[in-house]
Amino acid sequence: MNILILGSGGREHTLAWKIKQSPKLGQLFVAPGNAGTAEIAKNIPIGVNNFEAIKKSVLEESIDMVIVGPEDPLVNGIHDFFLRDGKLAHIPVIGPQKAAAELEGSKEFAKKFMMRHNIPTAAYESFKADTLQEGFAFLESLDPPYVLKADGLAAGKGVVILNDLQEAKNELKSMLVDAKFGAASTTVVIEEFLSGIELSIFVLTDGKGYKVLPTAKDYKRIGEGDTGLNTGGMGAISPVSFADSTFMDKVHKRIVKPTVDGLKKDNLPYQGFIFIGLIKVGDEPKVIEYNVRMGDPETEVVIPRVKNDMVSLFTAVADQTLDAVELEIDERTAATVMLVSGGYPGAYEKEKIITGFEEIDDSIVFHAGTTKKKEKIVTNGGRVMAITSYGIDFKEALETSYKNINKIRFKGMNYRKDIGFDF
Ligand code: AMP
Ligand code: GLY
């Protein structure tokens, strides 16, 4: 079976690494991929939103299945594009259709979905420019901190949390009236602030049944002790120790099952990953957000713990036979540490030569922003590489990752030395 993965990050390298282990795989392609995927697959230099170019490659390379890494092409309707095309319609796409991808594409859509299906989440109201005054009044009725969310995709920057009422009002005006996030902030969701500890859960669904994959926690801030600017994610651990069986029972009953059932009831076809951002408030799980893809760097710890053959799993998703599959999970803990370019998440330079990672044999090196230039592997993004290790606990796993990171060099290299500090 020939498979195409769309995307170019650590998530896609991890999926490629896992799929590569399958005896069912014919040829593996990644578009556009990175220097890591180039080692194990054929990279195709096309963008994830260039549907016509993707179609051409799929036909030329006789691709039998497409796995979509990032949210953008899903929200833009790549699955629907395949279904509508006579030559592509029979090729399974792993990732939801456009209507269901709105769970990530629109915060307001996601909130209404949760309300409709009684899924616990923060109380909210949404506003547009013509209801700005009502928005101010709603902010006045809340206690700080104030949580403002641009409705649409804003490259992970659309959530603003402020302590001061006047600042919150100014921010609301800037989002709605001055289009701070462009069209993404035409609608703004204002939410009750939830205080607790966050974790992510990942569900693979075929639209009928589902499997809950291992839990993970990522570390989003650039600075140690969870300080400084938000990033795409600086590291992750799986499993999350505070997600014990009592808590996970609640997550299954109150959140996962109602979500999959809700998709069915609402006629939202979904074959792919659901990433549910949760917060544990006291002992109760509440949903912070849905994403319609795997997380990055959560994939780098979740997928290495899945023992099943990945191609069989995806085939079961395509055939809607996931209920018959038994998920096998590695008991060990997995931890990953992300190496980033100096300056990230602000401005940073690219094309720094990366050395030392080839010598590593007791961690898995997942490439993110890397490319090949004149036979050298160089940096090509903010997040450069994720170093994943297994251990009997997260400390042991991290010890191995940090030991191996000492062998890696590139100019400006930065990483957090305190992944797991809160456990
Ligand atoms: P999101 O883009 O929806 O994941 O939000 C980004 C981050 O903002 C989350 O990971 C949380 O840390 C925080 N956040 C979002 N919504 C809330 C909320 N209602 N209460 C507290 N923190 C929140
Ligand atoms: N690590 C968070 C995300 O992938 O959205």
Tab-separated table of C-alpha atoms and ligand atoms in Angstrom:
chain	number	residue	atom	x	y	z
A	1	MET	CA	0.000	0.000	0.000
A	2	ASN	CA	1.405	3.406	-0.990
A	3	ILE	CA	0.836	6.140	1.568
A	4	LEU	CA	1.154	9.920	1.454
A	5	ILE	CA	1.524	11.976	4.644
A	6	LEU	CA	0.820	15.706	4.396
A	7	GLY	CA	2.903	18.035	6.556
A	8	SER	CA	6.488	18.825	7.472
A	9	GLY	CA	6.882	18.798	11.241
A	10	GLY	CA	7.926	16.478	14.013
A	11	ARG	CA	4.400	15.064	14.009
A	12	GLU	CA	4.720	13.990	10.381
A	13	HIS	CA	8.213	12.528	10.859
A	14	THR	CA	6.856	10.494	13.778
A	15	LEU	CA	3.905	9.210	11.738
A	16	ALA	CA	6.299	8.360	8.891
A	17	TRP	CA	8.669	6.556	11.300
A	18	LYS	CA	5.769	4.489	12.640
A	19	ILE	CA	4.193	3.718	9.252
A	20	LYS	CA	7.612	2.759	7.906
A	21	GLN	CA	7.624	-0.180	10.363
A	22	SER	CA	4.540	-1.720	8.774
A	23	PRO	CA	4.869	-4.812	6.560
A	24	LYS	CA	1.773	-3.550	4.745
A	25	LEU	CA	3.561	-0.459	3.454
A	26	GLY	CA	4.573	-0.199	-0.176
A	27	GLN	CA	6.069	3.224	-0.826
A	28	LEU	CA	5.913	6.127	1.596
A	29	PHE	CA	5.653	9.764	0.509
A	30	VAL	CA	5.620	12.957	2.582
A	31	ALA	CA	4.619	16.365	1.234
A	32	PRO	CA	6.486	18.575	1.745
A	33	GLY	CA	8.340	16.738	4.552
A	34	ASN	CA	11.711	17.602	6.125
A	35	ALA	CA	15.258	16.230	6.191
A	36	GLY	CA	14.148	13.468	8.577
A	37	THR	CA	11.288	12.224	6.430
A	38	ALA	CA	13.619	12.330	3.400
A	39	GLU	CA	15.685	9.580	5.071
A	40	ILE	CA	12.770	7.139	5.226
A	41	ALA	CA	10.328	8.335	2.567
A	42	LYS	CA	10.198	10.257	-0.684
A	43	ASN	CA	9.538	13.936	-0.079
A	44	ILE	CA	7.306	15.686	-2.601
A	45	PRO	CA	7.937	19.445	-2.649
A	46	ILE	CA	4.348	20.690	-2.632
A	47	GLY	CA	2.357	22.654	-0.085
A	48	VAL	CA	-0.341	21.015	2.043
A	49	ASN	CA	-3.000	23.405	0.718
A	50	ASN	CA	-2.196	22.929	-2.960
A	51	PHE	CA	-4.965	20.387	-3.595
A	52	GLU	CA	-4.476	20.235	-7.371
A	53	ALA	CA	-0.760	19.463	-6.989
A	54	ILE	CA	-1.573	16.858	-4.337
A	55	LYS	CA	-4.069	15.242	-6.731
A	56	LYS	CA	-1.432	15.077	-9.465
A	57	SER	CA	1.090	13.365	-7.158
A	58	VAL	CA	-1.505	10.964	-5.761
A	59	LEU	CA	-2.370	9.793	-9.289
A	60	GLU	CA	1.233	9.720	-10.534
A	61	GLU	CA	2.537	7.771	-7.554
A	62	SER	CA	-0.495	5.447	-7.258
A	63	ILE	CA	-1.110	6.494	-3.678
A	64	ASP	CA	-3.694	4.386	-1.809
A	65	MET	CA	-4.168	6.463	1.342
A	66	VAL	CA	-3.568	10.044	2.477
A	67	ILE	CA	-2.868	10.966	6.097
A	68	VAL	CA	-3.301	14.642	6.896
A	69	GLY	CA	-0.984	16.005	9.603
A	70	PRO	CA	-1.931	19.683	10.139
A	71	GLU	CA	-5.355	21.307	10.523
A	72	ASP	CA	-5.167	23.782	7.655
A	73	PRO	CA	-5.907	21.454	4.722
A	74	LEU	CA	-8.676	19.792	6.757
A	75	VAL	CA	-10.369	23.091	7.558
A	76	ASN	CA	-9.916	23.983	3.869
A	77	GLY	CA	-11.736	20.787	2.895
A	78	ILE	CA	-9.115	18.400	1.516
A	79	HIS	CA	-11.197	15.380	2.488
A	80	ASP	CA	-14.215	16.796	0.637
A	81	PHE	CA	-11.982	17.606	-2.358
A	82	PHE	CA	-11.062	13.910	-2.610
A	83	LEU	CA	-14.668	12.738	-2.196
A	84	ARG	CA	-15.901	15.088	-4.926
A	85	ASP	CA	-13.277	14.001	-7.479
A	86	GLY	CA	-14.128	10.932	-9.564
A	87	LYS	CA	-10.469	9.857	-9.719
A	88	LEU	CA	-9.777	10.362	-5.993
A	89	ALA	CA	-13.050	9.485	-4.291
A	90	HIS	CA	-12.030	5.870	-3.556
A	91	ILE	CA	-8.780	6.893	-1.828
A	92	PRO	CA	-9.188	7.107	1.946
A	93	VAL	CA	-8.189	10.357	3.625
A	94	ILE	CA	-7.395	10.180	7.344
A	95	GLY	CA	-8.778	13.424	8.749
A	96	PRO	CA	-12.317	14.785	9.034
A	97	GLN	CA	-14.365	16.435	6.323
A	98	LYS	CA	-14.644	20.226	6.303
A	99	ALA	CA	-17.900	20.400	8.260
A	100	ALA	CA	-16.440	18.463	11.206
A	101	ALA	CA	-13.057	20.224	10.959
A	102	GLU	CA	-14.953	23.316	12.126
A	103	LEU	CA	-14.452	21.883	15.625
A	104	GLU	CA	-10.977	23.395	15.313
A	105	GLY	CA	-11.739	25.970	12.600
A	106	SER	CA	-14.287	27.853	14.710
A	107	LYS	CA	-14.236	28.201	18.491
A	108	GLU	CA	-17.886	29.260	18.417
A	109	PHE	CA	-18.828	26.128	16.466
A	110	ALA	CA	-16.945	24.008	19.005
A	111	LYS	CA	-18.669	25.731	21.939
A	112	LYS	CA	-22.121	25.244	20.420
A	113	PHE	CA	-21.282	21.585	19.751
A	114	MET	CA	-20.318	21.076	23.406
A	115	MET	CA	-23.432	22.856	24.671
A	116	ARG	CA	-25.668	20.787	22.376
A	117	HIS	CA	-24.158	17.528	23.596
A	118	ASN	CA	-23.745	18.430	27.248
A	119	ILE	CA	-19.974	18.199	27.181
A	120	PRO	CA	-18.402	20.026	30.151
A	121	THR	CA	-16.575	23.217	29.162
A	122	ALA	CA	-16.177	26.830	30.320
A	123	ALA	CA	-19.280	29.046	30.177
A	124	TYR	CA	-19.064	31.510	27.294
A	125	GLU	CA	-20.722	34.115	25.092
A	126	SER	CA	-19.698	35.192	21.614
A	127	PHE	CA	-19.650	38.668	20.114
A	128	LYS	CA	-19.215	40.498	16.799
A	129	ALA	CA	-18.358	44.135	16.042
A	130	ASP	CA	-22.029	45.154	16.223
A	131	THR	CA	-22.343	43.641	19.727
A	132	LEU	CA	-19.156	45.213	21.112
A	133	GLN	CA	-21.057	47.031	23.888
A	134	GLU	CA	-22.707	43.777	24.974
A	135	GLY	CA	-19.203	42.274	24.988
A	136	PHE	CA	-18.008	45.004	27.357
A	137	ALA	CA	-21.006	44.374	29.623
A	138	PHE	CA	-20.287	40.635	29.617
A	139	LEU	CA	-16.646	41.275	30.587
A	140	GLU	CA	-17.873	43.500	33.450
A	141	SER	CA	-20.041	40.628	34.708
A	142	LEU	CA	-17.039	38.266	34.927
A	143	ASP	CA	-14.245	37.959	37.458
A	144	PRO	CA	-10.669	38.219	36.145
A	145	PRO	CA	-8.721	36.750	34.467
A	146	TYR	CA	-10.588	37.333	31.196
A	147	VAL	CA	-10.266	34.769	28.388
A	148	LEU	CA	-10.769	36.119	24.842
A	149	LYS	CA	-10.608	33.792	21.857
A	150	ALA	CA	-10.593	34.705	18.184
A	151	ASP	CA	-13.143	32.400	16.587
A	152	GLY	CA	-11.068	31.263	13.604
A	153	LEU	CA	-7.603	29.792	13.002
A	154	ALA	CA	-4.962	32.269	14.147
A	155	ALA	CA	-1.798	30.144	14.057
A	156	GLY	CA	-2.133	29.327	17.750
A	157	LYS	CA	-2.066	33.005	18.754
A	158	GLY	CA	-5.796	33.714	18.934
A	159	VAL	CA	-6.277	33.164	22.686
A	160	VAL	CA	-5.555	36.124	24.939
A	161	ILE	CA	-5.828	35.976	28.734
A	162	LEU	CA	-5.781	39.279	30.638
A	163	ASN	CA	-6.092	40.254	34.294
A	164	ASP	CA	-7.207	43.825	33.833
A	165	LEU	CA	-10.773	44.695	32.814
A	166	GLN	CA	-9.799	47.754	30.791
A	167	GLU	CA	-7.087	45.807	28.949
A	168	ALA	CA	-9.608	43.084	28.217
A	169	LYS	CA	-12.036	45.650	26.780
A	170	ASN	CA	-9.282	47.156	24.641
A	171	GLU	CA	-8.300	43.710	23.404
A	172	LEU	CA	-11.908	42.859	22.531
A	173	LYS	CA	-12.219	46.072	20.552
A	174	SER	CA	-8.919	45.465	18.799
A	175	MET	CA	-10.006	41.944	17.795
A	176	LEU	CA	-13.525	42.857	16.658
A	177	VAL	CA	-13.166	46.381	15.299
A	178	ASP	CA	-9.490	46.569	14.258
A	179	ALA	CA	-9.400	42.967	12.974
A	180	LYS	CA	-6.321	42.131	15.073
A	181	PHE	CA	-6.416	38.543	13.808
A	182	GLY	CA	-7.926	39.395	10.442
A	183	ALA	CA	-11.056	37.449	9.526
A	184	ALA	CA	-10.301	35.009	12.376
A	185	SER	CA	-11.454	37.603	14.917
A	186	THR	CA	-14.690	38.690	13.213
A	187	THR	CA	-16.280	36.716	16.028
A	188	VAL	CA	-14.756	36.544	19.510
A	189	VAL	CA	-15.623	34.014	22.197
A	190	ILE	CA	-15.312	35.258	25.778
A	191	GLU	CA	-15.003	32.468	28.319
A	192	GLU	CA	-15.088	31.820	31.999
A	193	PHE	CA	-11.494	31.301	33.219
A	194	LEU	CA	-10.837	27.746	34.350
A	195	SER	CA	-8.127	27.084	36.882
A	196	GLY	CA	-6.475	23.682	36.913
A	197	ILE	CA	-3.897	21.461	35.282
A	198	GLU	CA	-4.022	20.739	31.552
A	199	LEU	CA	-3.572	17.539	29.596
A	200	SER	CA	-4.369	16.303	26.135
A	201	ILE	CA	-6.161	13.210	25.058
A	202	PHE	CA	-6.173	11.757	21.579
A	203	VAL	CA	-8.963	9.750	20.036
A	204	LEU	CA	-8.832	7.862	16.767
A	205	THR	CA	-12.300	7.439	15.307
A	206	ASP	CA	-13.734	5.865	12.168
A	207	GLY	CA	-17.004	7.752	12.627
A	208	LYS	CA	-18.668	4.764	14.317
A	209	GLY	CA	-16.331	3.511	16.996
A	210	TYR	CA	-13.207	4.951	18.515
A	211	LYS	CA	-9.989	4.189	20.370
A	212	VAL	CA	-8.543	6.419	23.056
A	213	LEU	CA	-4.779	6.728	22.587
A	214	PRO	CA	-2.360	7.458	25.459
A	215	THR	CA	-2.670	10.770	27.333
A	216	ALA	CA	0.014	13.436	26.996
A	217	LYS	CA	0.988	16.770	28.433
A	218	ASP	CA	2.871	19.373	26.445
A	219	TYR	CA	4.873	22.390	27.565
A	220	LYS	CA	3.827	25.364	25.484
A	221	ARG	CA	5.788	28.255	26.947
A	222	ILE	CA	9.305	29.093	25.772
A	223	GLY	CA	10.682	29.655	29.266
A	224	GLU	CA	11.439	27.367	32.172
A	225	GLY	CA	8.731	27.140	34.830
A	226	ASP	CA	6.117	27.777	32.096
A	227	THR	CA	7.066	31.417	31.582
A	228	GLY	CA	7.385	33.649	28.530
A	229	LEU	CA	5.734	33.441	25.150
A	230	ASN	CA	3.641	30.596	23.816
A	231	THR	CA	5.263	28.275	21.286
A	232	GLY	CA	3.993	25.338	19.274
A	233	GLY	CA	5.241	23.157	22.130
A	234	MET	CA	8.667	22.670	23.737
A	235	GLY	CA	8.326	19.106	24.985
A	236	ALA	CA	5.844	16.454	26.034
A	237	ILE	CA	5.351	13.469	28.301
A	238	SER	CA	3.083	10.435	28.013
A	239	PRO	CA	1.312	9.149	30.049
A	240	VAL	CA	0.117	11.912	32.372
A	241	SER	CA	0.290	10.584	35.929
A	242	PHE	CA	-2.628	12.596	37.347
A	243	ALA	CA	-4.981	11.136	34.738
A	244	ASP	CA	-5.761	8.101	36.890
A	245	SER	CA	-8.479	5.571	36.120
A	246	THR	CA	-11.208	7.432	38.055
A	247	PHE	CA	-10.461	10.620	36.156
A	248	MET	CA	-10.202	8.818	32.808
A	249	ASP	CA	-13.565	7.116	33.437
A	250	LYS	CA	-15.102	10.586	33.668
A	251	VAL	CA	-13.265	11.645	30.510
A	252	HIS	CA	-14.614	8.615	28.628
A	253	LYS	CA	-18.212	8.943	29.833
A	254	ARG	CA	-18.627	12.716	29.840
A	255	ILE	CA	-16.368	13.794	27.021
A	256	VAL	CA	-15.088	11.187	24.552
A	257	LYS	CA	-18.281	9.195	24.054
A	258	PRO	CA	-20.561	12.255	23.864
A	259	THR	CA	-18.131	13.782	21.355
A	260	VAL	CA	-18.138	10.784	18.995
A	261	ASP	CA	-21.901	10.301	19.467
A	262	GLY	CA	-22.438	14.024	18.911
A	263	LEU	CA	-20.580	13.908	15.604
A	264	LYS	CA	-22.862	11.082	14.489
A	265	LYS	CA	-26.040	12.820	15.676
A	266	ASP	CA	-25.044	16.045	13.936
A	267	ASN	CA	-24.179	14.178	10.743
A	268	LEU	CA	-20.556	15.298	10.801
A	269	PRO	CA	-18.486	12.575	9.070
A	270	TYR	CA	-15.266	12.014	10.969
A	271	GLN	CA	-12.473	9.578	10.196
A	272	GLY	CA	-9.310	10.639	11.894
A	273	PHE	CA	-7.743	11.928	15.077
A	274	ILE	CA	-9.580	14.086	17.602
A	275	PHE	CA	-7.262	15.975	19.952
A	276	ILE	CA	-9.127	17.109	23.049
A	277	GLY	CA	-7.437	19.748	25.182
A	278	LEU	CA	-8.625	19.174	28.740
A	279	ILE	CA	-8.261	20.919	32.029
A	280	LYS	CA	-8.695	19.164	35.366
A	281	VAL	CA	-10.638	21.547	37.577
A	282	GLY	CA	-10.662	19.987	41.052
A	283	ASP	CA	-11.362	16.394	40.039
A	284	GLU	CA	-13.521	17.257	37.046
A	285	PRO	CA	-12.439	17.246	33.399
A	286	LYS	CA	-13.524	20.148	31.195
A	287	VAL	CA	-12.806	20.726	27.531
A	288	ILE	CA	-10.628	23.719	26.642
A	289	GLU	CA	-10.538	23.045	22.921
A	290	TYR	CA	-10.858	20.524	20.140
A	291	ASN	CA	-8.261	20.038	17.436
A	292	VAL	CA	-8.944	17.841	14.433
A	293	ARG	CA	-5.434	16.379	14.172
A	294	MET	CA	-2.673	15.045	16.385
A	295	GLY	CA	-0.719	17.462	18.564
A	296	ASP	CA	2.887	18.370	17.984
A	297	PRO	CA	5.030	17.479	20.012
A	298	GLU	CA	2.434	15.188	21.636
A	299	THR	CA	2.603	12.859	18.614
A	300	GLU	CA	6.299	12.332	19.346
A	301	VAL	CA	5.385	10.662	22.674
A	302	VAL	CA	1.945	9.185	21.941
A	303	ILE	CA	2.661	7.343	18.680
A	304	PRO	CA	5.890	5.673	19.922
A	305	ARG	CA	3.756	4.097	22.698
A	306	VAL	CA	1.250	2.579	20.268
A	307	LYS	CA	2.351	-0.986	19.528
A	308	ASN	CA	-0.251	-1.743	16.835
A	309	ASP	CA	0.652	-1.758	13.193
A	310	MET	CA	-0.172	1.801	12.114
A	311	VAL	CA	-1.220	0.919	8.558
A	312	SER	CA	-3.706	-1.653	9.944
A	313	LEU	CA	-5.056	0.986	12.333
A	314	PHE	CA	-5.556	3.518	9.546
A	315	THR	CA	-7.093	0.856	7.303
A	316	ALA	CA	-9.569	0.073	10.083
A	317	VAL	CA	-10.414	3.783	10.250
A	318	ALA	CA	-11.013	3.847	6.497
A	319	ASP	CA	-13.096	0.623	6.561
A	320	GLN	CA	-14.961	1.631	9.729
A	321	THR	CA	-13.861	-1.543	11.513
A	322	LEU	CA	-12.008	0.128	14.376
A	323	ASP	CA	-14.308	-1.518	16.943
A	324	ALA	CA	-12.756	-4.883	16.104
A	325	VAL	CA	-9.216	-3.652	16.796
A	326	GLU	CA	-7.526	-4.091	20.148
A	327	LEU	CA	-5.197	-1.245	20.990
A	328	GLU	CA	-1.833	-2.283	22.453
A	329	ILE	CA	0.043	0.354	24.414
A	330	ASP	CA	3.668	0.299	25.553
A	331	GLU	CA	3.743	0.477	29.365
A	332	ARG	CA	6.828	2.642	29.370
A	333	THR	CA	6.773	6.422	29.663
A	334	ALA	CA	7.845	8.433	26.648
A	335	ALA	CA	9.223	11.953	26.888
A	336	THR	CA	10.364	14.357	24.209
A	337	VAL	CA	12.362	17.588	24.305
A	338	MET	CA	12.134	20.051	21.430
A	339	LEU	CA	15.288	21.801	20.210
A	340	VAL	CA	14.459	25.243	18.839
A	341	SER	CA	16.207	28.021	16.943
A	342	GLY	CA	17.636	30.954	18.926
A	343	GLY	CA	15.004	33.718	19.077
A	344	TYR	CA	12.020	31.423	18.553
A	345	PRO	CA	9.040	32.032	18.969
A	346	GLY	CA	10.152	35.498	17.801
A	347	ALA	CA	12.348	36.083	14.767
A	348	TYR	CA	15.143	33.551	14.200
A	349	GLU	CA	17.709	32.676	11.568
A	350	LYS	CA	17.648	29.544	9.434
A	351	GLU	CA	20.247	27.368	7.710
A	352	LYS	CA	22.358	26.641	10.798
A	353	ILE	CA	24.288	23.387	10.345
A	354	ILE	CA	23.119	20.652	12.755
A	355	THR	CA	25.653	18.068	13.954
A	356	GLY	CA	25.846	15.202	16.399
A	357	PHE	CA	22.340	13.785	16.086
A	358	GLU	CA	23.506	10.865	13.892
A	359	GLU	CA	25.458	9.421	16.835
A	360	ILE	CA	22.360	8.984	18.987
A	361	ASP	CA	21.127	5.419	19.363
A	362	ASP	CA	19.096	5.252	22.590
A	363	SER	CA	16.704	8.109	21.771
A	364	ILE	CA	14.619	8.679	18.667
A	365	VAL	CA	15.463	11.847	16.758
A	366	PHE	CA	12.366	13.302	15.102
A	367	HIS	CA	13.080	16.128	12.699
A	368	ALA	CA	10.781	19.180	12.562
A	369	GLY	CA	12.221	22.331	10.929
A	370	THR	CA	15.158	20.762	9.095
A	371	THR	CA	16.255	20.566	5.472
A	372	LYS	CA	19.240	19.398	3.474
A	373	LYS	CA	21.599	21.926	1.932
A	374	LYS	CA	24.818	20.955	0.151
A	375	GLU	CA	24.762	17.506	1.779
A	376	LYS	CA	24.439	19.061	5.260
A	377	ILE	CA	21.369	18.988	7.509
A	378	VAL	CA	20.461	22.579	8.426
A	379	THR	CA	17.754	24.313	10.442
A	380	ASN	CA	14.684	25.404	8.500
A	381	GLY	CA	12.186	26.472	11.163
A	382	GLY	CA	11.615	27.552	14.763
A	383	ARG	CA	11.145	24.075	16.131
A	384	VAL	CA	14.040	22.024	14.783
A	385	MET	CA	14.132	18.525	16.310
A	386	ALA	CA	12.353	16.527	18.996
A	387	ILE	CA	14.401	14.026	20.989
A	388	THR	CA	12.154	11.230	22.286
A	389	SER	CA	13.158	8.566	24.804
A	390	TYR	CA	11.454	5.787	26.739
A	391	GLY	CA	11.895	5.136	30.445
A	392	ILE	CA	10.266	3.357	33.373
A	393	ASP	CA	9.143	6.836	34.406
A	394	PHE	CA	9.358	10.325	32.925
A	395	LYS	CA	12.548	11.122	34.819
A	396	GLU	CA	14.398	8.199	33.314
A	397	ALA	CA	13.072	8.992	29.842
A	398	LEU	CA	14.096	12.642	30.134
A	399	GLU	CA	17.536	11.756	31.475
A	400	THR	CA	18.202	9.852	28.270
A	401	SER	CA	16.891	12.678	26.069
A	402	TYR	CA	18.950	15.322	27.862
A	403	LYS	CA	22.081	13.134	27.778
A	404	ASN	CA	21.696	12.819	24.002
A	405	ILE	CA	20.890	16.489	23.474
A	406	ASN	CA	24.395	17.218	24.784
A	407	LYS	CA	25.735	15.606	21.604
A	408	ILE	CA	23.733	17.885	19.289
A	409	ARG	CA	24.972	21.258	18.154
A	410	PHE	CA	23.651	24.066	16.031
A	411	LYS	CA	24.194	27.800	16.312
A	412	GLY	CA	21.612	29.372	18.633
A	413	MET	CA	20.171	26.031	19.797
A	414	ASN	CA	17.738	26.445	22.682
A	415	TYR	CA	15.566	24.002	24.645
A	416	ARG	CA	13.778	23.753	27.956
A	417	LYS	CA	15.751	21.936	30.628
A	418	ASP	CA	12.728	21.467	32.885
A	419	ILE	CA	10.223	19.369	30.929
A	420	GLY	CA	8.090	17.532	33.522
A	421	PHE	CA	8.987	20.072	36.241
A	422	ASP	CA	5.400	20.157	37.496
A	423	PHE	CA	5.134	16.436	38.233
B	1	AMP	P1	-6.411	27.147	23.034
B	1	AMP	O1	-5.764	27.789	21.825
B	1	AMP	O2	-7.875	27.103	23.016
B	1	AMP	O3	-5.733	25.837	23.366
B	1	AMP	O4	-5.996	28.026	24.263
B	1	AMP	C1	-4.625	28.265	24.540
B	1	AMP	C2	-4.375	28.142	26.005
B	1	AMP	O5	-5.126	29.114	26.700
B	1	AMP	C3	-4.820	26.815	26.589
B	1	AMP	O6	-3.875	25.810	26.428
B	1	AMP	C4	-5.009	27.201	28.036
B	1	AMP	O7	-3.787	27.206	28.719
B	1	AMP	C5	-5.522	28.609	27.955
B	1	AMP	N1	-6.996	28.654	28.068
B	1	AMP	C6	-7.873	28.563	27.068
B	1	AMP	N2	-9.138	28.651	27.536
B	1	AMP	C7	-9.046	28.807	28.864
B	1	AMP	C8	-10.009	28.946	29.920
B	1	AMP	N3	-11.320	28.988	29.684
B	1	AMP	N4	-9.545	29.060	31.175
B	1	AMP	C9	-8.203	29.051	31.420
B	1	AMP	N5	-7.265	28.922	30.488
B	1	AMP	C10	-7.668	28.805	29.209
B	2	GLY	N1	1.111	21.061	21.015
B	2	GLY	C1	-0.130	21.684	20.798
B	2	GLY	C2	-0.690	21.537	19.456
B	2	GLY	O1	-0.259	20.736	18.649
B	2	GLY	O2	-1.662	22.234	19.163
